[in-house]
Coordinates of C-alpha atoms in Angstrom, one line a residue:
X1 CA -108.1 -21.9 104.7
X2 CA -111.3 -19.8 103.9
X3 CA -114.0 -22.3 103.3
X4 CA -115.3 -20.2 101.1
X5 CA -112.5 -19.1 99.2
X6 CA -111.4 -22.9 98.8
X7 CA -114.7 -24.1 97.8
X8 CA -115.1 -21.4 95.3
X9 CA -111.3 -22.4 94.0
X10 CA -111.9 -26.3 93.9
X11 CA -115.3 -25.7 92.0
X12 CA -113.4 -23.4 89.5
X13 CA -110.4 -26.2 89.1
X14 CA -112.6 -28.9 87.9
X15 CA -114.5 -26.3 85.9
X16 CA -112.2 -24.5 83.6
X17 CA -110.9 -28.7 82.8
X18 CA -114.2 -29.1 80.5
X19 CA -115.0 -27.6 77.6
X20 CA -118.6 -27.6 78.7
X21 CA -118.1 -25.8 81.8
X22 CA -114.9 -23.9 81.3
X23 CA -117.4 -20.7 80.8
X24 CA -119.0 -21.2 84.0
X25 CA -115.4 -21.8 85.4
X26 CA -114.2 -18.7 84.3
X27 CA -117.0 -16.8 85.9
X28 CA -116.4 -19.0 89.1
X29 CA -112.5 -17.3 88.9
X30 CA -113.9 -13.6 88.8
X31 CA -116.6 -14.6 91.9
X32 CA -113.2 -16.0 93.9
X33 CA -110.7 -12.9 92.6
X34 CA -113.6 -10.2 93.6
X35 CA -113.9 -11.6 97.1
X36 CA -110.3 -11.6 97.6
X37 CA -109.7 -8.2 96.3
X38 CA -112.5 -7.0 98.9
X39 CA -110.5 -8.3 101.9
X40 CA -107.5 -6.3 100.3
X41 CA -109.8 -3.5 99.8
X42 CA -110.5 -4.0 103.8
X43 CA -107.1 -3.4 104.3
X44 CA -106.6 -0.1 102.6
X45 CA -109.3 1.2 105.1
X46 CA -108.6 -0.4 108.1
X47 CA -105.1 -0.9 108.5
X48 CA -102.7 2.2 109.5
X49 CA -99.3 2.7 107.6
X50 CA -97.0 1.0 109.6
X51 CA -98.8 -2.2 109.9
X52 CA -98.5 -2.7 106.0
X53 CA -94.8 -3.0 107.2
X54 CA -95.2 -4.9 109.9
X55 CA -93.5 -8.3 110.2
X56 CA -94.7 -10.4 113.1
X57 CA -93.5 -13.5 111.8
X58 CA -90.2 -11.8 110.6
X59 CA -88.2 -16.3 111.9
X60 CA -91.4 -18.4 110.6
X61 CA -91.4 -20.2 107.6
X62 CA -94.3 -19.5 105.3
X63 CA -96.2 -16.9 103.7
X64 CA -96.8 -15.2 106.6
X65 CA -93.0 -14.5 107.4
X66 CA -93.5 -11.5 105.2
X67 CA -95.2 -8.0 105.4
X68 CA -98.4 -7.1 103.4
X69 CA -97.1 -4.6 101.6
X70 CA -94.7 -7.4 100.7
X71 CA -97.4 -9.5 100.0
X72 CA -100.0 -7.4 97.9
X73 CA -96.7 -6.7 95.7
X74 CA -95.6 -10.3 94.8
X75 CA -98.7 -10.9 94.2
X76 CA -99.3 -8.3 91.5
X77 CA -96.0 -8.6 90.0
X78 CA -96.2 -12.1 89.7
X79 CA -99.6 -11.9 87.2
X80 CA -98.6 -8.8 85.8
X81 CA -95.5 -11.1 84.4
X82 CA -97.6 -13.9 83.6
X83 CA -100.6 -12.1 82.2
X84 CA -98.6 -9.8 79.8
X85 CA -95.5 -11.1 79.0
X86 CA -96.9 -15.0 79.0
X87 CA -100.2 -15.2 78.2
X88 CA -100.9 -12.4 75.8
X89 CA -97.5 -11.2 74.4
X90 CA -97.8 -7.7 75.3
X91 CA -95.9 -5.0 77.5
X92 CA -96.8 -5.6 81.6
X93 CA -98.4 -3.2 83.3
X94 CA -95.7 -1.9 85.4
X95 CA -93.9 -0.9 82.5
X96 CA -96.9 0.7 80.4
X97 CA -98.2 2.8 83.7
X98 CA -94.7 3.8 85.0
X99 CA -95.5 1.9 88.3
X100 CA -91.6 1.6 89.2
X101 CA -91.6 5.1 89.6
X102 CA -95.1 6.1 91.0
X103 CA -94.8 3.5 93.6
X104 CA -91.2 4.0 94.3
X105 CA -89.9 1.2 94.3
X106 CA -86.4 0.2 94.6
X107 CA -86.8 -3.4 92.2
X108 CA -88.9 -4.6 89.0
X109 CA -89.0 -8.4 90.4
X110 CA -91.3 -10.7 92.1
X111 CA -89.4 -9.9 95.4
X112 CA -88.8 -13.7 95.7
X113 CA -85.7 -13.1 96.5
X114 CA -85.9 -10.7 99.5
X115 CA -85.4 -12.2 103.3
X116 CA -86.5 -11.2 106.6
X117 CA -85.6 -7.6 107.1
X118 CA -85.0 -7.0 103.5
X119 CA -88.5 -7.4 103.1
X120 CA -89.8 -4.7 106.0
X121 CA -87.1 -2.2 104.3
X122 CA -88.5 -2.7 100.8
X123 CA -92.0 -2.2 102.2
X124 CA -91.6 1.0 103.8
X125 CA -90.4 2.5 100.6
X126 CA -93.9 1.9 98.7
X127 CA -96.5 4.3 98.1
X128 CA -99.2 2.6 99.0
X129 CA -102.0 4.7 96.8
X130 CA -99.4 4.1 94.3
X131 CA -99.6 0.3 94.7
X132 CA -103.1 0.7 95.0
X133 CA -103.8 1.6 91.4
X134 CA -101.8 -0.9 90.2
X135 CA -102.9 -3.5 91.8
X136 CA -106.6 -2.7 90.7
X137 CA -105.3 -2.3 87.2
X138 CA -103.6 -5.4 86.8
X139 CA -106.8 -7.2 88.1
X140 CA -109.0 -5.7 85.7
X141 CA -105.8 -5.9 82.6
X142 CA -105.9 -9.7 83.5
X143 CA -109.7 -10.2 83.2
X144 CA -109.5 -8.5 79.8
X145 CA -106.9 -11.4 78.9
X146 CA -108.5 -14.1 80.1
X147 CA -112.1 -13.3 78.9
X148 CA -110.2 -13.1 75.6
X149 CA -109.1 -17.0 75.7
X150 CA -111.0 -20.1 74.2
X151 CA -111.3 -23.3 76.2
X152 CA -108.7 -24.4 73.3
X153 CA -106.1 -21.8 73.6
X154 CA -105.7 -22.4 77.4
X155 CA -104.2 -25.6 76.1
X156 CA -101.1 -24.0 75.1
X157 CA -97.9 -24.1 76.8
X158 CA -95.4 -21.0 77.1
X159 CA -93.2 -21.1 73.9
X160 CA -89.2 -21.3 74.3
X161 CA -89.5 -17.9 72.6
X162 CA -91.6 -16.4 75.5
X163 CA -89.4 -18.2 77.7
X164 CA -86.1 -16.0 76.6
X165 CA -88.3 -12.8 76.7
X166 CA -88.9 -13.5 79.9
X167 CA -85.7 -13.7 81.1
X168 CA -84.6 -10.7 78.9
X169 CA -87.1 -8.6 80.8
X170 CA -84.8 -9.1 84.4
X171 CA -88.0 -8.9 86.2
X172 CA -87.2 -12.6 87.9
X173 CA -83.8 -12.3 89.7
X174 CA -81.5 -14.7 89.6
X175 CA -81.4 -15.5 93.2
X176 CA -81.7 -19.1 94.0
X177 CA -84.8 -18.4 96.0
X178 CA -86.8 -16.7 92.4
X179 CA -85.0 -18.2 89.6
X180 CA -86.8 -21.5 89.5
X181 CA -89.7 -19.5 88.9
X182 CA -89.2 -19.3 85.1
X183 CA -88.9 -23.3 84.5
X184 CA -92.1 -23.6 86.8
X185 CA -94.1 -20.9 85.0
X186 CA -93.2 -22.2 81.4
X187 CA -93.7 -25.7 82.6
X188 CA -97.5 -25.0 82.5
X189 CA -100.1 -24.5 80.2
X190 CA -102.1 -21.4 80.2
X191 CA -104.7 -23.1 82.3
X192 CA -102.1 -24.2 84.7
X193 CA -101.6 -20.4 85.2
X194 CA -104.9 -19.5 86.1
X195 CA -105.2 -22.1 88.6
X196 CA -102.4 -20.6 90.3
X197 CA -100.8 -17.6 89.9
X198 CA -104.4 -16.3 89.1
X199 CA -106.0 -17.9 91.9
X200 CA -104.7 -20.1 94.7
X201 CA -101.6 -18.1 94.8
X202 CA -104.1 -14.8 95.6
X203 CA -105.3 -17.0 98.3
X204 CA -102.2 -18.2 100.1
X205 CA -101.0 -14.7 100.2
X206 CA -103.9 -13.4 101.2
X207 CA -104.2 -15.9 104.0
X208 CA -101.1 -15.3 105.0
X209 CA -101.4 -11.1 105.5
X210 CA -104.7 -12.2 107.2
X211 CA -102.8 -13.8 109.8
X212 CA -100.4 -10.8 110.2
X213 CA -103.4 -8.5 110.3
X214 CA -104.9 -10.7 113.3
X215 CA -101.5 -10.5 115.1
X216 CA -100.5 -6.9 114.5
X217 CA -104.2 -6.3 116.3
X218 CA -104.2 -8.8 119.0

């Protein structure tokens, strides 16, 4: 793992715990998402099409069995979900900016529960300057959310009510392989959710399309 990116994550953990230094903590988040969103910045520039497809590790188990495209998508979808529908109560991103369509994609999920070439045909579908935008707005929609929570109100757990809107919204699938997402996402508290689908799960995916990257051009 990134030294940086995990020292930067392990300082914000303990952090965002106290009251005294859950300010700090939530400025230590931003630092750690703004670094991360450089390297997928890097990627945008650097990379050609067809390696956003790519899927080197198409047999492996782990994040890197999947393509970025792949990955820069669950990632997004997963804290547009959380964020909006979740956290704040409101209408995701996706939905508001008509990002189904713009980016042409084929599904509204996490992509959980997409396998092997599944995920390199989904990928090659995106618009990628489509995906782009989102991506960026999401970041930004989320920082709004966040900077609008007390130390307090990160103490609260997803109601049972949030919990049925949730799965009213289809945007988990009911494959075995996403399903269990729900129970682990409204198993948390608020600040269980920024310590990982706000954070650590940016860096694992991340990571992950690093490694793919490095192979593609080795």
């Amino acid at each position: 793992m990134n030294k940086v990116w995990s020292e930067l994550n392990k300082t914000m953990q303990a952090q965002i715990k106290k009251k005294d230094t859950y300010e700090a903590g939530i400025d230590t988040l931003f630092d750690l998402r703004n670094r991360l969103m450089e390297t997928l910045k890097s990627f945008n520039e650097e990379l050609r099409r067809e390696d956003f497809d790519a899927i080197p590790f198409i047999n492996a188990d782990g994040y890197h069995s999947k393509t970025i495209a792949y990955s820069i998508w669950h990632i997004f979808r997963i804290e547009d979900i959380v964020a909006h529908t979740l956290i704040s109560e409101n209408e995701q991103v996706f939905f508001a900016g008509n990002y189904q369509e713009r980016i042409n994609s084929p599904i509204i999920t996490t992509g959980n529960e997409l396998v092997k070439e599944q995920i390199a045909d989904f990928s090659k579908q995106l618009n990628l300057k489509e995906l782009y935008s989102y991506i960026f707005e999401v970041k930004d929609s989320t920082k709004k959310i966040i900077n609008s929570l007390s130390y307090d109100q990160t103490r609260k757990k997803v109601s049972e009510e949030r919990k049925e809107q949730l799965k009213s919204l289809n945007v988990v699938s009911n494959d075995k392989n996403a399903i269990w997402l729900i129970d682990y996402w409204c198993g948390k508290d608020i600040r269980g959710l920024i310590q990982m689908p706000f954070s650590r799960h940016w860096i694992m995916h991340i990571e992950a399309s690093l490694r793919i990257k490095n192979k593609i051009h080795s």
